[in-house]
Short mmCIF file of C-alpha atoms in Angstrom, two decimals:
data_model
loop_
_atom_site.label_atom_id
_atom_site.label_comp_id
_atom_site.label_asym_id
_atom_site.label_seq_id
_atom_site.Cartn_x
_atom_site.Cartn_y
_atom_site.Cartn_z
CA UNK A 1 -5.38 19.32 23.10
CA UNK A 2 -4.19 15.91 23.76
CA UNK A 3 -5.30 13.27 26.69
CA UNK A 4 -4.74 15.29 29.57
CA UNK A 5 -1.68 17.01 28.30
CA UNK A 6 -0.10 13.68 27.11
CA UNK A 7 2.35 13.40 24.20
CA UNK A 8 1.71 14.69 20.74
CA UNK A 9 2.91 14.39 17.42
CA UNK A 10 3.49 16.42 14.19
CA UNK A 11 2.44 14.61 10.89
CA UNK A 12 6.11 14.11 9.84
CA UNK A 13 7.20 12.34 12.91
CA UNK A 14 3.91 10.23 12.95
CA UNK A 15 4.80 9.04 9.58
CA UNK A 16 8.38 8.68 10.38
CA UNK A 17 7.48 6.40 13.13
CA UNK A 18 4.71 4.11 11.71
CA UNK A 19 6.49 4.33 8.71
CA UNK A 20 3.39 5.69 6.64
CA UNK A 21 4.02 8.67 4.50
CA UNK A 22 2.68 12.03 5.00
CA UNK A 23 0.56 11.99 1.99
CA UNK A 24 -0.99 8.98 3.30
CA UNK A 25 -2.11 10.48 6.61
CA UNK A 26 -3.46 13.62 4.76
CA UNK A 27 -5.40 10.95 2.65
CA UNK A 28 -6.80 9.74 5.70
CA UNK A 29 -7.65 12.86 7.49
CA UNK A 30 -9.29 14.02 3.99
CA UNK A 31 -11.85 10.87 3.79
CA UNK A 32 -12.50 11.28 7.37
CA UNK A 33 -11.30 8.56 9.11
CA UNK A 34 -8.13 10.01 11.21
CA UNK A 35 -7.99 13.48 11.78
CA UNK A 36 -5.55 15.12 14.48
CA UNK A 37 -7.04 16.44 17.38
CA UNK A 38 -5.48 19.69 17.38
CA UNK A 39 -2.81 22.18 15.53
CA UNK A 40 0.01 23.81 16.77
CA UNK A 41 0.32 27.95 16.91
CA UNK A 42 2.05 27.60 13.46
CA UNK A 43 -0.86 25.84 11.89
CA UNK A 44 0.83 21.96 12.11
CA UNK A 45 -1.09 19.07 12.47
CA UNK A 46 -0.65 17.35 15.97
CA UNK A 47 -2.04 13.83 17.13
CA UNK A 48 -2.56 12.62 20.55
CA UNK A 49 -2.70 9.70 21.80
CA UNK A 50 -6.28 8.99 21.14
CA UNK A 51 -5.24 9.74 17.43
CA UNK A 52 -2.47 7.24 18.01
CA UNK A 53 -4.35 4.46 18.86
CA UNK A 54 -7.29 4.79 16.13
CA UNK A 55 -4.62 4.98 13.26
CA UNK A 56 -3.90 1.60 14.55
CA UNK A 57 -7.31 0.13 14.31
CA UNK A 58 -7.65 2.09 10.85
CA UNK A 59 -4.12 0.45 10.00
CA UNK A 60 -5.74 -2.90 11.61
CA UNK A 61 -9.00 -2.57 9.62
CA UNK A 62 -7.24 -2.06 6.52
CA UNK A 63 -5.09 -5.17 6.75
CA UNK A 64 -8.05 -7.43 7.35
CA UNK A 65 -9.91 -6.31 4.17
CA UNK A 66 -11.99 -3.36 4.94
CA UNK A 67 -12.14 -0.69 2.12
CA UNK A 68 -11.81 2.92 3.67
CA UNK A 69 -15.08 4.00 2.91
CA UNK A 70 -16.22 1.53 5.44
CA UNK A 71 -13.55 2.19 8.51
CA UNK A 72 -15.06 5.31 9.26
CA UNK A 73 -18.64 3.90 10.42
CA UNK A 74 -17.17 0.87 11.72
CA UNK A 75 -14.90 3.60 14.47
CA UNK A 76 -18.49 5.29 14.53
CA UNK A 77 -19.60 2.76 17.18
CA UNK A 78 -16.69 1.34 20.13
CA UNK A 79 -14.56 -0.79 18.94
CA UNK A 80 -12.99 -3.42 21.59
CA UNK A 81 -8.76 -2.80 20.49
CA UNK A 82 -8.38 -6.27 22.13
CA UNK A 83 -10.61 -8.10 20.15
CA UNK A 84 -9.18 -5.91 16.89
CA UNK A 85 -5.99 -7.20 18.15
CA UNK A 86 -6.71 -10.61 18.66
CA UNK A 87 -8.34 -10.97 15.17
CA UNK A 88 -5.24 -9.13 13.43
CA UNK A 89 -3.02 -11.69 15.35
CA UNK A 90 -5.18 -14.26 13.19
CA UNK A 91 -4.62 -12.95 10.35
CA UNK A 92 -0.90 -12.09 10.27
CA UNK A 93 -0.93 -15.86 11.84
CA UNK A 94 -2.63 -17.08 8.60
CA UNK A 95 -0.30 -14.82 6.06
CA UNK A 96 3.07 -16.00 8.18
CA UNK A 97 1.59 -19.96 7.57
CA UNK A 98 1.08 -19.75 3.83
CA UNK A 99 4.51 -17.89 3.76
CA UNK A 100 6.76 -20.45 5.60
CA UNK A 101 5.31 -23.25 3.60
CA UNK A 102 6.55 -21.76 0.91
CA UNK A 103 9.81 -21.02 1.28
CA UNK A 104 10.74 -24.06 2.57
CA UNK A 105 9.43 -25.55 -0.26
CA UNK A 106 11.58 -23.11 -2.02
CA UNK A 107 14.60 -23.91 -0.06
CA UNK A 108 14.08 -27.21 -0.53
CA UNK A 109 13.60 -27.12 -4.57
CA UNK A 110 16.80 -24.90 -4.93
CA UNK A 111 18.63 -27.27 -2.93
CA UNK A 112 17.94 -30.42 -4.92
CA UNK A 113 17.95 -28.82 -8.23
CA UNK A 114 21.88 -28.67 -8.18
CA UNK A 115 21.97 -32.52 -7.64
CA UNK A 116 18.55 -34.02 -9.96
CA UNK A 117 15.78 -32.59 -12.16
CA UNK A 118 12.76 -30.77 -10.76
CA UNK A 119 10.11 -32.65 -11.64
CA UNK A 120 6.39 -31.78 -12.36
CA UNK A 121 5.29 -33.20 -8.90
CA UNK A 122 8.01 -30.79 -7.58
CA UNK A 123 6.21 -27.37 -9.53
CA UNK A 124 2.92 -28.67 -8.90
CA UNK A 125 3.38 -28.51 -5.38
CA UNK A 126 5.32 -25.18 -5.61
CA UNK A 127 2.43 -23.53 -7.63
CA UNK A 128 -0.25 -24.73 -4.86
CA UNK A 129 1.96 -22.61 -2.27
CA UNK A 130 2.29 -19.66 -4.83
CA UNK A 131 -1.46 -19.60 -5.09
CA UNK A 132 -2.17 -19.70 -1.62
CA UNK A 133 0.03 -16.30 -1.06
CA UNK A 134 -1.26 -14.70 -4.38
CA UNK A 135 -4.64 -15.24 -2.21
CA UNK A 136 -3.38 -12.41 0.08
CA UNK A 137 -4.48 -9.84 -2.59
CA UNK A 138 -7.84 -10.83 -1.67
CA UNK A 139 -6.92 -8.36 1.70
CA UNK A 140 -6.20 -5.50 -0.29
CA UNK A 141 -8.98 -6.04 -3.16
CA UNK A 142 -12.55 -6.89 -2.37
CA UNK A 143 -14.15 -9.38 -5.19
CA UNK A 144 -16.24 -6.72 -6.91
CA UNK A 145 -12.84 -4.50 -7.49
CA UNK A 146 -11.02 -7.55 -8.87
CA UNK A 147 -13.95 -8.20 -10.86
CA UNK A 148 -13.61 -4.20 -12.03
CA UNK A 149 -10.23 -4.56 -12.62
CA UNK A 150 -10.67 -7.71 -14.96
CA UNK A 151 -13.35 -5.41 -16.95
CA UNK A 152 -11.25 -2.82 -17.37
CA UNK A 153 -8.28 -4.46 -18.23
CA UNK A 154 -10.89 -6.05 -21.01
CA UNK A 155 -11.84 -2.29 -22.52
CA UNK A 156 -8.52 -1.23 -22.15
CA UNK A 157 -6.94 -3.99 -24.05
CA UNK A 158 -3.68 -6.03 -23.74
CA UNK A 159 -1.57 -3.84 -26.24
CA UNK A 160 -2.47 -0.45 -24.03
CA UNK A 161 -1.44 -2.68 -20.95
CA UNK A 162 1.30 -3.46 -22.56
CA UNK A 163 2.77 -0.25 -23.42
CA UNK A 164 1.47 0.93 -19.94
CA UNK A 165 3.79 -1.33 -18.29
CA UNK A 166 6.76 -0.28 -21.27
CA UNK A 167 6.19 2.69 -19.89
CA UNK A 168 6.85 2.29 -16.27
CA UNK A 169 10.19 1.89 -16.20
CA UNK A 170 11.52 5.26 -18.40
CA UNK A 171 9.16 7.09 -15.86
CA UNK A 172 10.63 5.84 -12.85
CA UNK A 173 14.13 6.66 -14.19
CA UNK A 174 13.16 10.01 -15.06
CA UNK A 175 12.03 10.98 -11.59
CA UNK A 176 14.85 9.13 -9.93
CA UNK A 177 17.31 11.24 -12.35
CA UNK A 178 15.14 14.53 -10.74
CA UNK A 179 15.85 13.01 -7.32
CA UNK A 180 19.75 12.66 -7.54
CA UNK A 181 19.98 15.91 -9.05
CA UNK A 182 18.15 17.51 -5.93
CA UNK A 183 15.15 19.03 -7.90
CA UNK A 184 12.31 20.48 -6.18
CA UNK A 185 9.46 18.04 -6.05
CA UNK A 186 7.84 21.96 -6.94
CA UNK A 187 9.80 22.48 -10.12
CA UNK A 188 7.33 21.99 -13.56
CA UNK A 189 9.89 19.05 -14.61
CA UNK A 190 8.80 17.14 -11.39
CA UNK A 191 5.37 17.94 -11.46
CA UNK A 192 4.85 17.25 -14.63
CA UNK A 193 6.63 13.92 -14.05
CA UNK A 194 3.60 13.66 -11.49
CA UNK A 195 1.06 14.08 -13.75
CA UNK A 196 1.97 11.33 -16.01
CA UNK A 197 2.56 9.08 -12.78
CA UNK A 198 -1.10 9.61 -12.12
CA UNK A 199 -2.12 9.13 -15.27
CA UNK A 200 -0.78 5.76 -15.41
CA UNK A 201 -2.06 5.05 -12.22
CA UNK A 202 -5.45 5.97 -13.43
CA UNK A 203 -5.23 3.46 -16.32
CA UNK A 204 -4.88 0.81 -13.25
CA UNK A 205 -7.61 1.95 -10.88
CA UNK A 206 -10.40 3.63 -13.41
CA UNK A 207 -10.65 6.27 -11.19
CA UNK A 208 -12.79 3.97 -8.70
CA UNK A 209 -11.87 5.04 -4.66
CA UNK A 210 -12.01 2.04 -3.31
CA UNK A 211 -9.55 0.14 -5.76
CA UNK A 212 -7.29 3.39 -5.89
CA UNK A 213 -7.26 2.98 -2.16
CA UNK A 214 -6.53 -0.66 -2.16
CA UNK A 215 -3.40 -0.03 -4.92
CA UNK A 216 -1.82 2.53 -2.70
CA UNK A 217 -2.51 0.50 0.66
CA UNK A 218 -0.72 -2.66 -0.84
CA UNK A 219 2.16 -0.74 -2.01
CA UNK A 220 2.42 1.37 1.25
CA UNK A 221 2.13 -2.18 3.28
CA UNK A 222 5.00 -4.31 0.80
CA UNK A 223 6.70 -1.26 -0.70
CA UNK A 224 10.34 -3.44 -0.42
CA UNK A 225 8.95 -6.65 -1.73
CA UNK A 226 7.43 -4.76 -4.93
CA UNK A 227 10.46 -2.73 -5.36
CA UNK A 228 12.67 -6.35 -5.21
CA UNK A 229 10.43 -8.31 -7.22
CA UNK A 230 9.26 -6.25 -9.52
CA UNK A 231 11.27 -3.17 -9.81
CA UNK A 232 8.32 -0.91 -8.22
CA UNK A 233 9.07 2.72 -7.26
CA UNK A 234 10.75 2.66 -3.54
CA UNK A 235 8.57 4.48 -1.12
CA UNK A 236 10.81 7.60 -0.92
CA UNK A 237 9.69 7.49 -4.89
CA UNK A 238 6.13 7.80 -4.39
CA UNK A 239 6.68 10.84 -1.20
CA UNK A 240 8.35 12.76 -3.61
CA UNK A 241 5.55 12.28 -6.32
CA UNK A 242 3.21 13.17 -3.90
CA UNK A 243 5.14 15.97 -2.86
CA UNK A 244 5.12 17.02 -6.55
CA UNK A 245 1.72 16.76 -6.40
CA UNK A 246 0.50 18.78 -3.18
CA UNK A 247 2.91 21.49 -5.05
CA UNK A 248 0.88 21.42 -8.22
CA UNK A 249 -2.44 21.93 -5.47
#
C-alpha cells in the first residue's frame, strides 16, 4: 500500500486538509474517479500519494469545466500535471482578472456615491463587470445543463420556484436548531430533515448527474461566498446532512 511505503491518509484527514468533505470523496470514489489505494486493518479508507496527486487533477479538471462523467476517461490515458497546471494557472488567471475589475469598480462607485449621483454610465459599466463574473457559472454548468435547467424551471413554474426558495430558509433553521442542540445527524428528526433537503435539491437538478454534480461542486468550491451573499447553508451544514443521510443508508 502506498508509493514505496510513503505517507498515507484516512478520508477524514484528506478532507480536512483539502478542505473537501467526506461525503464528497465517497462521491468520488463511488463514480469511479478517485478511489484509495488501500484500507487499513480496521476497514478505513487510506490514500497515498498517487491518490494525492490525481484528486488534484480531478479537483483541476473540475474547475476548468469538465463534468465528472468525463474525468474518469480523461485520467484513463497520462495526463502531463504540468501542463494541467499550467492551464489551471490560466484559468484562475482569467477568474482573478474579471474579479479585480470589478471591485475596483465597486470601490470606486461606493466612494463617489457619498459625494454625487451614480449615474447610468456608472451602472452600465458596473453591470458589464457583473456579467463577466456571472460568466464563471459557465465552469460549473456546461450549456446543455443550463439549457436543462431553463426547461425545467419552465415545467416547474415560477410560483413552485417561488415557494421552493420560501422554503429554504425555515429548513436551514430547522437543521441548524438540530445542530446546536447536539442531535445525532442519525436521529429520525435529522434524517428526516435530510430527506426534505434532497427533495428540494431535486426540484433544482431534475435528478440529472451531471447538473447535480455541478450544484454540489460550485457550492463545495464558494461555500463562504454563497453563505454571505445569499444566506446558503455553511459547509459544516451540508456534512451534517450528508451525515444524516449515509445514516438513513
Amino acid at each position: 500500500m502506498g508509493e514505496q511505503g510513503g505517507q498515507v491518509w484516512k478520508v477524514g484527514d484528506l478532507a480536512r486538509l483539502t478542505g473537501l468533505t467526506v461525503r464528497t470523496l465517497h462521491h468520488y470514489e463511488h463514480v469511479g474517479v478517485l478511489r484509495p489505494s488501500g484500507r487499513s486493518p480496521a476497514g478505513h479508507r487510506l490514500y497515498d500519494e498517487g491518490d494525492v496527486r490525481r484528486l488534484y487533477q480531478v479537483v483541476a479538471l473540475r474547475d476548468l469545466g469538465l463534468p465528472l462523467e468525463a474525468i474518469g476517461t480523461a485520467l484513463a490515458g497520462e495526463l502531463d500535471l504540468t501542463a494541467l497546471l499550467r492551464e489551471h494557472l490560466a484559468h484562475v488567471e482569467q477568474q482573478l482578472t474579471a474579479l479585480r475589475s470589478l471591485r475596483t469598480r465597486l470601490t470606486a462607485l461606493v466612494a463617489s456615491a457619498r459625494s454625487r449621483r451614480v449615474g447610468p454610465d456608472d451602472l452600465l459599466g458596473l453591470t458589464e463587470e457583473v456579467i463577466k463574473v456571472e460568466e464563471t457559472i459557465r465552469n460549473y454548468y456546461t450549456d446543455e445543463q443550463l439549457a436543462f435547467l431553463e426547461r425545467r424551471r419552465g415545467e416547474i413554474g415560477e410560483d413552485a420556484i417561488a415557494a421552493v426558495e420560501a422554503e429554504w430558509p425555515e429548513l436551514i433553521a430547522k437543521v441548524q436548531a438540530e445542530m446546536d442542540a447536539g442531535t445525532d445527524p442519525a436521529d429520525p428528526r435529522v434524517r428526516a430533515l435530510a430527506e426534505r433537503w434532497m427533495g428540494l435539491l431535486e426540484a433544482f437538478h431534475g435528478n440529472d448527474p451531471g447538473v447535480r454534480d455541478s450544484l454540489y461542486r460550485m457550492y463545495e468550491e464558494n461555500s463562504e461566498q454563497i453563505t454571505r451573499q445569499y444566506g446558503g447553508p455553511p459547509a459544516a451544514m451540508r456534512d451534517y446532512i450528508g451525515r444524516a443521510q449515509e445514516a438513513a443508508g
